[in-house]
Each structure stands twice: as C-alpha cells, then as structure tokens.
CSV table of C-alpha atoms and ligand atoms in Angstrom, one decimal:
chain,number,residue,atom,x,y,z
F,1,MET,CA,6.2,-19.4,-34.3
F,2,LYS,CA,7.7,-16.2,-35.2
F,3,LEU,CA,4.4,-15.0,-36.6
F,4,ILE,CA,2.6,-15.8,-33.4
F,5,CYS,CA,5.2,-14.0,-31.4
F,6,THR,CA,4.9,-10.9,-33.5
F,7,PHE,CA,1.2,-11.1,-33.1
F,8,ILE,CA,1.4,-11.4,-29.3
F,9,LEU,CA,3.8,-8.5,-29.2
F,10,PHE,CA,1.5,-6.5,-31.3
F,11,THR,CA,-1.5,-7.2,-29.1
F,12,ALA,CA,0.5,-6.5,-26.0
F,13,PHE,CA,1.4,-3.1,-27.3
F,14,SER,CA,-2.0,-2.4,-28.5
F,15,ILE,CA,-3.5,-2.6,-25.0
F,16,GLN,CA,-4.5,1.0,-24.6
F,17,ALA,CA,-4.4,2.9,-21.3
F,18,HIS,CA,-7.8,4.1,-20.6
F,19,GLU,CA,-9.0,7.0,-18.4
F,20,ALA,CA,-12.3,7.1,-16.6
F,21,LYS,CA,-14.1,9.9,-14.8
F,22,LYS,CA,-15.3,8.7,-11.4
F,23,ARG,CA,-16.5,10.1,-8.1
F,24,ALA,CA,-14.0,9.7,-5.2
F,25,VAL,CA,-13.2,11.0,-1.8
F,26,ILE,CA,-10.5,13.7,-1.9
F,27,ARG,CA,-9.2,16.4,0.4
F,28,ASP,CA,-9.9,20.0,-0.3
F,29,ALA,CA,-7.4,22.8,0.5
F,30,ASN,CA,-8.6,22.8,4.1
F,31,PHE,CA,-7.9,19.1,4.5
F,32,GLU,CA,-11.5,18.4,4.6
F,33,ALA,CA,-12.8,15.3,2.8
F,34,LYS,CA,-15.3,15.7,0.0
F,35,ILE,CA,-16.6,13.7,-2.9
F,36,ALA,CA,-15.5,15.1,-6.2
F,37,ASP,CA,-15.0,14.0,-9.8
F,38,VAL,CA,-11.6,12.6,-10.5
F,39,VAL,CA,-9.9,11.1,-13.6
F,40,LEU,CA,-8.5,7.7,-13.1
F,41,THR,CA,-5.5,7.1,-15.3
F,42,ASP,CA,-3.6,4.0,-16.6
F,43,LEU,CA,-6.6,1.8,-16.6
F,44,ILE,CA,-6.3,-1.2,-19.0
F,45,SER,CA,-10.0,-1.9,-19.0
F,46,ASP,CA,-12.8,0.5,-20.0
F,47,GLU,CA,-15.3,-1.3,-17.8
F,48,SER,CA,-13.6,-2.1,-14.5
F,49,PHE,CA,-11.1,-0.9,-12.0
F,50,GLU,CA,-8.2,-2.8,-13.5
F,51,GLY,CA,-5.1,-0.8,-14.3
F,52,LYS,CA,-1.5,-1.1,-15.3
F,53,TYR,CA,-0.4,-0.9,-11.7
F,54,PHE,CA,-3.5,-1.6,-9.5
F,55,LYS,CA,-6.5,-4.0,-9.7
F,56,ILE,CA,-9.2,-3.2,-7.2
F,57,VAL,CA,-11.3,-6.2,-6.2
F,58,ASP,CA,-14.0,-6.9,-3.7
F,59,GLY,CA,-13.1,-9.3,-0.9
F,60,LYS,CA,-11.4,-12.6,-2.0
F,61,SER,CA,-12.4,-12.1,-5.7
F,62,ASN,CA,-9.8,-11.9,-8.4
F,63,GLN,CA,-12.1,-10.0,-10.7
F,64,ALA,CA,-11.8,-6.2,-10.8
F,65,ILE,CA,-14.8,-4.3,-9.5
F,66,ASN,CA,-17.0,-3.3,-12.4
F,67,PHE,CA,-18.2,0.1,-13.5
F,68,ALA,CA,-21.7,-1.5,-13.3
F,69,ASP,CA,-21.3,-2.4,-9.6
F,70,SER,CA,-23.0,-0.5,-6.9
F,71,GLU,CA,-22.3,3.2,-6.4
F,72,ASP,CA,-21.0,2.6,-2.9
F,73,LEU,CA,-18.5,0.0,-4.0
F,74,GLN,CA,-17.4,2.1,-6.9
F,75,LEU,CA,-16.9,5.2,-4.7
F,76,LYS,CA,-14.6,3.1,-2.5
F,77,ALA,CA,-12.8,1.5,-5.5
F,78,ALA,CA,-12.3,4.9,-7.2
F,79,THR,CA,-11.0,6.5,-4.0
F,80,VAL,CA,-8.5,3.8,-3.4
F,81,TYR,CA,-7.4,3.7,-7.1
F,82,TYR,CA,-7.0,7.4,-7.3
F,83,HIS,CA,-4.9,7.8,-4.2
F,84,LEU,CA,-2.8,4.8,-4.9
F,85,THR,CA,-1.9,6.3,-8.3
F,86,LYS,CA,-0.9,9.4,-6.5
F,87,ALA,CA,1.2,7.5,-4.1
F,88,ARG,CA,2.9,5.5,-6.8
F,89,ASN,CA,3.6,8.7,-8.8
F,90,PHE,CA,5.2,10.2,-5.7
F,91,PHE,CA,7.6,7.3,-5.3
F,92,VAL,CA,8.4,7.0,-9.0
F,93,GLN,CA,8.6,10.6,-9.9
F,94,LYS,CA,9.7,12.5,-6.8
F,95,VAL,CA,11.7,9.8,-5.0
F,96,LYS,CA,12.9,8.1,-8.1
F,97,SER,CA,12.5,4.6,-6.7
F,98,SER,CA,13.4,2.0,-9.3
F,99,TYR,CA,12.0,-0.6,-6.9
F,100,VAL,CA,8.5,0.9,-7.1
F,101,GLN,CA,8.9,1.6,-10.8
F,102,GLU,CA,9.2,-2.2,-11.4
F,103,PHE,CA,6.2,-3.3,-9.3
F,104,ALA,CA,4.0,-5.9,-10.9
F,105,PRO,CA,0.3,-4.9,-10.9
F,106,ILE,CA,-0.9,-5.0,-7.3
F,107,THR,CA,-4.2,-6.5,-6.2
F,108,ILE,CA,-6.1,-4.3,-3.7
F,109,ARG,CA,-8.8,-6.0,-1.7
F,110,LEU,CA,-11.8,-4.0,-0.3
F,111,ASN,CA,-14.2,-5.2,2.4
F,112,LEU,CA,-12.0,-8.2,3.3
F,113,THR,CA,-12.3,-9.4,6.9
F,114,ASN,CA,-10.0,-12.5,6.7
F,115,VAL,CA,-6.8,-12.7,8.7
F,116,PHE,CA,-3.8,-13.0,6.5
F,117,ASN,CA,-2.2,-16.4,6.5
F,118,GLU,CA,1.4,-16.8,5.1
F,119,LEU,CA,0.7,-20.2,3.7
F,120,GLY,CA,-3.0,-20.1,2.8
F,121,HIS,CA,-3.3,-16.4,1.8
F,122,PHE,CA,-6.6,-16.0,3.5
F,123,ALA,CA,-7.2,-17.6,6.9
F,124,ASN,CA,-10.5,-19.3,7.5
F,125,ASP,CA,-13.5,-17.0,7.3
F,126,LYS,CA,-14.5,-17.8,10.8
F,127,LEU,CA,-11.1,-17.0,12.4
F,128,GLU,CA,-11.2,-13.6,14.1
F,129,PRO,CA,-12.7,-11.4,11.3
F,130,GLN,CA,-11.0,-8.0,11.1
F,131,TYR,CA,-12.6,-4.5,10.9
F,132,ASN,CA,-11.6,-0.8,10.9
F,133,ASN,CA,-8.1,-1.1,9.6
F,134,ALA,CA,-5.9,-1.7,6.6
F,135,LEU,CA,-3.1,-4.1,6.0
F,136,SER,CA,-0.3,-4.5,3.5
F,137,ILE,CA,0.7,-8.1,2.9
F,138,PRO,CA,3.8,-9.7,1.4
F,139,ALA,CA,3.8,-12.0,-1.7
F,140,GLY,CA,3.4,-15.7,-1.1
F,141,ILE,CA,4.3,-18.8,-3.0
F,142,GLY,CA,0.9,-20.5,-2.6
F,143,TYR,CA,0.3,-24.1,-1.8
F,144,GLU,CA,-0.5,-26.4,-4.7
F,145,PRO,CA,-2.0,-29.4,-2.7
F,146,ARG,CA,-4.7,-27.0,-1.4
F,147,HIS,CA,-5.0,-25.2,-4.8
F,148,ILE,CA,-3.8,-22.0,-3.3
F,149,LYS,CA,-2.1,-20.0,-6.1
F,150,PRO,CA,0.9,-17.8,-5.6
F,151,TRP,CA,0.1,-14.1,-5.0
F,152,GLY,CA,1.9,-10.8,-5.2
F,153,MET,CA,2.1,-8.0,-2.6
F,154,GLU,CA,-1.4,-6.8,-1.8
F,155,ILE,CA,-3.2,-4.2,0.3
F,156,TRP,CA,-6.4,-5.1,2.2
F,157,PHE,CA,-8.9,-2.6,3.4
F,158,ARG,CA,-11.2,-3.9,6.1
F,159,PRO,CA,-14.9,-2.9,6.3
F,160,SER,CA,-15.8,-0.6,9.1
F,161,LYS,CA,-17.7,-1.9,12.1
F,162,GLU,CA,-19.1,0.1,14.9
F,163,ILE,CA,-17.6,-0.4,18.3
F,164,ASN,CA,-19.1,1.3,21.3
F,165,ILE,CA,-16.7,3.6,23.1
F,166,ASN,CA,-18.0,2.0,26.3
F,167,ASP,CA,-16.2,-1.1,25.2
F,168,PHE,CA,-12.8,0.6,25.3
F,169,LYS,CA,-10.8,-1.2,27.9
F,170,THR,CA,-9.4,2.1,29.0
F,171,GLY,CA,-12.8,3.2,30.4
F,172,VAL,CA,-13.7,6.4,28.6
F,173,GLU,CA,-16.1,8.9,30.0
F,174,ILE,CA,-18.6,10.1,27.5
F,175,ASN,CA,-19.3,13.8,27.9
F,176,GLY,CA,-19.0,14.7,24.3
F,177,ILE,CA,-16.2,14.3,21.7
F,178,LYS,CA,-13.4,16.1,23.5
F,179,SER,CA,-13.7,14.1,26.7
F,180,ALA,CA,-13.9,10.9,24.7
F,181,LEU,CA,-10.8,12.0,22.8
F,182,THR,CA,-8.6,13.0,25.8
F,183,PRO,CA,-8.1,9.5,27.1
F,184,PHE,CA,-7.6,8.3,23.6
F,185,ARG,CA,-4.8,10.8,23.2
F,186,ASN,CA,-3.2,10.0,26.5
F,187,GLN,CA,-3.3,6.3,25.6
F,188,VAL,CA,-2.0,6.5,22.1
F,189,HIS,CA,0.7,9.0,22.9
F,190,MET,CA,2.2,6.6,25.3
F,191,THR,CA,1.8,3.5,23.2
F,192,SER,CA,1.5,3.2,19.5
F,193,LEU,CA,-1.9,3.3,18.0
F,194,GLN,CA,-1.4,-0.3,16.9
F,195,ASN,CA,-1.2,-1.5,20.4
F,196,PHE,CA,-4.1,0.6,21.4
F,197,LEU,CA,-6.3,-0.7,18.7
F,198,SER,CA,-5.1,-4.2,19.3
F,199,LEU,CA,-6.5,-3.8,22.7
F,200,LEU,CA,-9.7,-2.3,21.4
F,201,ILE,CA,-10.2,-4.9,18.8
F,202,GLN,CA,-9.2,-7.6,21.1
F,203,SER,CA,-11.9,-6.7,23.5
F,204,LYS,CA,-14.5,-7.2,20.8
F,205,THR,CA,-13.3,-10.0,18.6
F,206,ILE,CA,-10.2,-11.7,19.8
F,207,THR,CA,-11.0,-14.2,22.5
F,208,SER,CA,-8.3,-16.7,21.9
F,209,SER,CA,-4.7,-16.3,23.1
F,210,VAL,CA,-3.6,-15.1,19.6
F,211,ASP,CA,-1.3,-12.1,19.8
F,212,PRO,CA,-3.4,-9.4,18.1
F,213,SER,CA,-0.4,-7.4,17.0
F,214,SER,CA,0.6,-10.3,14.8
F,215,LEU,CA,-2.8,-10.1,13.2
F,216,ILE,CA,-3.1,-6.5,12.4
F,217,ARG,CA,-0.8,-3.8,11.3
F,218,MET,CA,-2.7,-0.7,12.0
F,219,ALA,CA,-3.0,2.0,9.4
F,220,GLY,CA,-1.3,5.2,10.5
F,221,THR,CA,0.1,6.4,13.8
F,222,SER,CA,-2.1,8.2,16.2
F,223,LEU,CA,-0.9,11.6,15.0
F,224,LEU,CA,-2.3,11.1,11.5
F,225,ILE,CA,-5.5,9.5,12.9
F,226,GLU,CA,-5.9,12.5,15.1
F,227,MET,CA,-5.5,14.9,12.3
F,228,ILE,CA,-8.1,13.0,10.4
F,229,PHE,CA,-10.4,13.3,13.4
F,230,GLN,CA,-9.7,17.0,13.8
F,231,THR,CA,-10.8,17.8,10.3
F,232,SER,CA,-14.2,16.4,11.6
F,233,ASP,CA,-15.3,15.5,8.1
F,234,PHE,CA,-17.5,12.6,7.2
F,235,THR,CA,-14.6,10.1,6.9
F,236,ALA,CA,-13.9,11.0,10.5
F,237,ASP,CA,-17.4,10.3,11.9
F,238,PHE,CA,-15.7,7.2,13.2
F,239,PHE,CA,-15.2,9.3,16.2
F,240,SER,CA,-18.7,10.2,17.0
F,241,ARG,CA,-19.7,10.6,20.6
F,242,LYS,CA,-20.2,6.9,21.3
F,243,ILE,CA,-19.0,5.0,18.4
F,244,TYR,CA,-15.7,4.1,16.9
F,245,LYS,CA,-15.5,3.0,13.4
F,246,LEU,CA,-13.1,3.6,10.6
F,247,ASP,CA,-13.6,3.0,6.9
F,248,SER,CA,-10.0,3.0,6.0
F,249,ALA,CA,-10.6,2.8,2.2
F,250,PHE,CA,-12.0,6.3,2.4
F,251,VAL,CA,-9.1,7.9,4.1
F,252,PRO,CA,-6.4,9.1,1.7
F,253,GLU,CA,-3.6,9.2,4.3
F,254,ILE,CA,-4.2,5.6,5.2
F,255,ILE,CA,-4.0,4.6,1.5
F,256,TYR,CA,-0.7,6.5,1.2
F,257,HIS,CA,0.5,4.9,4.4
F,258,GLU,CA,-0.2,1.4,3.2
F,259,PHE,CA,1.4,2.0,-0.2
F,260,SER,CA,4.5,3.4,1.5
F,261,HIS,CA,4.9,0.1,3.3
F,262,LEU,CA,5.0,-1.6,-0.1
F,263,ALA,CA,7.4,1.0,-1.4
F,264,LEU,CA,9.8,0.4,1.5
F,265,SER,CA,9.4,-3.4,1.5
F,266,ASN,CA,12.8,-4.0,-0.2
F,267,HIS,CA,14.4,-3.3,3.1
F,268,LEU,CA,11.5,-3.3,5.7
F,269,GLU,CA,9.6,-6.5,5.6
F,270,LEU,CA,5.8,-6.4,5.4
F,271,THR,CA,5.4,-9.1,8.0
F,272,HIS,CA,6.9,-6.9,10.7
F,273,SER,CA,5.6,-3.8,12.4
F,274,SER,CA,8.0,-1.5,14.4
F,275,PRO,CA,8.1,2.2,15.4
F,276,VAL,CA,10.7,2.7,12.7
F,277,ASN,CA,8.7,1.3,9.8
F,278,GLU,CA,5.4,2.7,11.0
F,279,GLY,CA,7.0,6.1,11.5
F,280,LEU,CA,8.5,6.0,8.0
F,281,ALA,CA,5.2,5.0,6.4
F,282,ASP,CA,3.6,7.9,8.1
F,283,PHE,CA,6.3,10.3,7.0
F,284,PHE,CA,5.7,9.5,3.4
F,285,ALA,CA,1.9,9.5,3.9
F,286,GLY,CA,2.2,13.0,5.2
F,287,LYS,CA,4.4,14.0,2.2
F,288,ILE,CA,2.3,12.4,-0.5
F,289,ALA,CA,-0.8,14.2,0.9
F,290,GLN,CA,0.9,17.5,-0.1
F,291,SER,CA,-1.4,19.4,2.2
F,292,LYS,CA,-0.3,22.7,3.7
F,293,LYS,CA,-2.9,22.3,6.4
F,294,LEU,CA,-1.7,18.8,7.3
F,295,ALA,CA,1.9,19.9,7.3
F,296,THR,CA,1.2,22.8,9.6
F,297,ASN,CA,-0.7,20.5,12.0
F,298,ILE,CA,2.0,17.9,12.0
F,299,LYS,CA,4.5,20.6,12.8
F,300,GLU,CA,2.4,21.9,15.7
F,301,TYR,CA,1.3,18.7,17.2
F,302,ASN,CA,4.1,16.3,16.7
F,303,LEU,CA,5.4,14.8,20.0
F,304,PHE,CA,9.0,15.3,19.1
F,305,ASP,CA,8.9,19.1,19.2
F,306,GLY,CA,5.4,20.3,18.2
F,307,LYS,CA,4.7,23.8,19.6
F,308,LEU,CA,1.2,23.0,20.7
F,309,VAL,CA,2.2,19.8,22.5
F,310,ARG,CA,2.3,20.2,26.2
F,311,LYS,CA,4.5,17.3,27.0
F,312,LYS,CA,7.2,16.9,24.4
F,313,GLN,CA,9.0,13.7,24.5
F,314,GLN,CA,12.6,12.8,25.1
F,315,TYR,CA,13.8,9.6,23.6
F,316,ARG,CA,13.5,6.5,25.9
F,317,LEU,CA,14.6,3.0,25.3
F,318,GLU,CA,11.1,1.8,25.8
F,319,PHE,CA,10.1,3.5,22.6
F,320,GLU,CA,11.8,0.8,20.6
F,321,ARG,CA,9.3,-2.0,21.1
F,322,GLY,CA,6.7,-3.5,23.3
F,323,ASP,CA,3.9,-1.7,25.0
F,324,PHE,CA,5.6,1.7,24.8
F,325,ALA,CA,6.7,1.4,21.2
F,326,ASN,CA,6.4,4.9,19.8
F,327,ALA,CA,5.9,5.4,16.1
F,328,ASP,CA,4.7,9.0,16.8
F,329,PHE,CA,8.1,9.9,18.1
F,330,VAL,CA,9.7,8.5,14.9
F,331,PHE,CA,7.2,10.3,12.7
F,332,GLY,CA,8.0,13.6,14.5
F,333,LEU,CA,11.7,12.9,14.3
F,334,LEU,CA,11.7,12.2,10.6
F,335,TRP,CA,9.6,15.2,9.9
F,336,ASN,CA,12.2,17.3,11.7
F,337,VAL,CA,15.1,15.7,9.9
F,338,GLY,CA,13.3,16.6,6.6
F,339,ILE,CA,13.1,20.2,7.7
F,340,LYS,CA,16.8,20.2,8.7
F,341,VAL,CA,18.1,18.9,5.4
F,342,GLY,CA,15.7,21.0,3.4
F,343,GLY,CA,12.5,20.7,1.4
F,344,GLU,CA,14.2,20.1,-2.0
F,345,ILE,CA,15.9,16.9,-0.9
F,346,GLU,CA,13.9,15.7,2.1
F,347,ASN,CA,11.8,13.0,0.3
F,348,GLN,CA,14.9,11.5,-1.4
F,349,PHE,CA,16.8,11.9,1.8
F,350,ILE,CA,14.4,9.9,4.0
F,351,TYR,CA,14.0,7.3,1.2
F,352,GLN,CA,17.7,7.0,1.0
F,353,MET,CA,17.9,6.5,4.7
F,354,THR,CA,15.7,3.4,4.4
F,355,GLN,CA,18.3,1.8,2.2
F,356,ASN,CA,20.6,1.5,5.3
F,357,LEU,CA,17.8,0.0,7.4
F,358,THR,CA,16.6,-3.5,8.0
F,359,THR,CA,13.4,-4.8,9.6
F,360,SER,CA,15.1,-5.0,13.0
F,361,SER,CA,16.7,-1.5,12.9
F,362,SER,CA,16.2,0.5,16.1
F,363,ILE,CA,15.5,4.3,16.5
F,364,LYS,CA,18.7,5.0,18.4
F,365,ASP,CA,21.2,3.0,16.4
F,366,GLY,CA,19.6,2.2,13.0
F,367,LEU,CA,17.7,5.4,12.3
F,368,ILE,CA,20.1,7.9,13.7
F,369,ASN,CA,23.2,6.4,12.1
F,370,SER,CA,21.4,6.1,8.8
F,371,ALA,CA,20.5,9.8,8.9
F,372,LEU,CA,24.1,10.8,9.6
F,373,LYS,CA,25.4,8.5,6.9
F,374,THR,CA,22.9,9.7,4.3
F,375,CYS,CA,23.8,13.3,5.1
F,376,LYS,CA,27.4,12.6,4.1
F,377,THR,CA,26.3,12.0,0.5
F,378,LEU,CA,23.1,13.9,0.1
F,379,CYS,CA,23.3,17.0,2.3
F,380,LYS,CA,24.1,20.3,0.6
F,381,ASN,CA,26.7,21.1,3.2
F,382,PRO,CA,27.5,17.8,4.9
F,383,SER,CA,29.7,18.9,7.7
F,384,ASN,CA,27.4,21.8,8.7
F,385,ASP,CA,24.2,19.8,8.2
F,386,ARG,CA,25.5,16.8,10.1
F,387,LEU,CA,26.2,19.1,13.0
F,388,GLY,CA,22.6,20.3,12.8
F,389,LEU,CA,21.4,16.7,12.9
F,390,TYR,CA,23.6,15.9,15.9
F,391,LYS,CA,22.2,18.8,17.8
F,392,LEU,CA,18.6,17.8,16.9
F,393,PHE,CA,19.2,14.2,18.1
F,394,ASN,CA,21.1,15.3,21.2
F,395,SER,CA,18.3,17.6,22.2
F,396,LYS,CA,16.0,14.5,22.4
F,397,ASN,CA,18.4,12.4,24.4
F,398,LEU,CA,19.4,10.4,21.3
M,1,ZN,ZN1,1.5,0.6,9.0
C-alpha cells in the first residue's frame, strides 16, 4: 500500500508543466486586436489545451481541444487560454487572492449555445439557443438519476450569430456606423447593456415568457463594449453597418470580465447579475488589460465624470436595479475610487471592498460604505483620503 502511494505521489509530481507556442488574438499598444504568436504556460498536456488551471473544450465535450484540431478552433482556444492565464496571474500575484490561488482547474466551453440549468448543467439543446455573449456559471452537484455528474465553476463562450440591426427593437436608422451607434449609446447609457441585449436577443430567439435576464449575463458593460467598437478592429466587426455579432472568445476584455466574476464569486454569487457585480467585473477587466489607451478612454468616456461625456450622471435610485440598472455608473465610480486611493493600492483596495459585499449589495449603501470602511485600513492617509472619497460621492448625489 505504502509502495503504491509513493508511486502515485511520484507520478503526480512528475507531471510536467508544458509550454506551447500558439497563435492568439492580442491587443497591441494601440489597443488594436491582432493575431500574434504567444506562449501558453502551465499546460499539463503537450497535445491539447489542458492546463493546471484551465481546460478549454468545445461545446459540451469534456475533452480538451487538441493541437490537431482546426486552426479556427485552436485560435479561439489559444486566445481564451492565454488571456485567462493573464487574468489568473493578476488576481494571484497583484491582488494576492488566496481564493483564486486555490481554484480547482476550470473548464472553459467554447461554441456552446445551451442555456445553463442549475440542476441539469446544460438545458435541452432546443431551448432558446444563445449567441453573441459569454457566461460564468456556478458549480453544481449534478443529478445521479439522470447521470449528470457534478461540475465545477465554468465559463461558456457563445458562438457569434449575425443579427440584422433592423431587428433592433429600438428602431435604428442605418446611415453608416455612427448613426447606428448613436441610438445604441443612448439606449445602453440609460439601461445596462445586459438589458439592452436581452431585448435584442429576445427579439430574435426568445419567444416564450422566460425572463431573458435570467438566461444571460452579458459580458461587459456598454463602456467596455464601446471601447472595443471604437478600436474598429476585426473583433469589433460585430458592429458593421447592418449586422450585430460578437465572438466573445476573441475579445480579451470579455475574457477578463468573466474570469473576474469567478474571482469575486466567494462574495458575489454567479447566479446573480447586478450593477454592483457587473461594474466590479468591468473594473478588473479594465485593470487586467493594462492598456494605457484603454485607461485613457475609460477616463474620458466614463459616465461618472468622463471629460468627453456630454451628459454626466448623478446617482439615481433607479440605477440599483430593473430597467435603469446602471453598471456603467458603477464602473466609472470604481475607476475614480481607484484614482483617489492611488495606483499602488487600487487593485487590492477594490478587491478588499468586495469582501464587505454580498450579492444583494446596493450602490448607495453597500458599495459606498465598503469603500469608506476599506479606506480605514488600506488608505495611506485614512482621514484625508476618506474625506476625498466623501467629496467624490457627494458630488454625484451619493
Ligand atoms: Zn458580467
């Protein structure tokens, strides 16, 4: 018995971490997407996208995508693997999250259209297939009578599907990109992108009385999506003149956003979407991206106090939930809190804030109180910095 144990121990330790050079979509210094060679680290296989921390699979399969699979599928798998590794490193190394450090390997599903089902893992194939978004899902205990095995936390990336802009319920005029974008901006800046897209997707695929927001958690707030659009690169051709489509597995910030949901899931449940948890996921997505161009754009365009935003927003109770839930406001607010407390501590500061939050935390009470509380312990000069935060919040009617 002892001998077998020693043998198993030895084999376990002899699993070598592999590296592989692959092509993936990355951002250049100008925040433009391009395909480049990257090195994937911490692989435990030398022939598939199976790593110590992530296993990338196609659809419902449990087999990692193979290095012999099609170039397209590999490009997607490598992109997701590469950026997830970056996101994990951020939370482990910069934020020093012990929660993330201890994650079991996470299965990442590409091209999956199924709705998530808390009991069955995947809903029936025919039930409202999903496109153009990404979703982080909680672990489940499985259901033995139906041979459904337990699963851990996962991230699902939906395939893209073209939707004609004419089908937008908001009635978009098509006189080129800008005019198509303006109503989009107006719409999403009043509501959250999730609600907007629920509407959009609802118009195409959801005919039953199912509440679409319970089916999708949209990747990224409108500000991030808009930045992606503004870079007008090939991942953003989802906003061509007439067609909306989004291949979320090719967008680094969406990958960071979804991983951030997992990283914050010890306090903010994955089954629930609110302005607070969406804004937080976007904050970290913005920080993980480590792009000067993106940071500048966020500073200029955020609705909270962006210099280039015509109508800056004061806090309103309606931002908390429902049709006017406003994750963009939260994103801008957090970005400004980060600036106030200082670049050296901002990532740990915002992460520490989440330790005081729950799934039902509001902006006005939960988020603001948590920022002031966190400042007591983390700020360089707590009394002075807290005053600065008070002023910031007061200026926005908070
Ligand atoms: Zn989200």
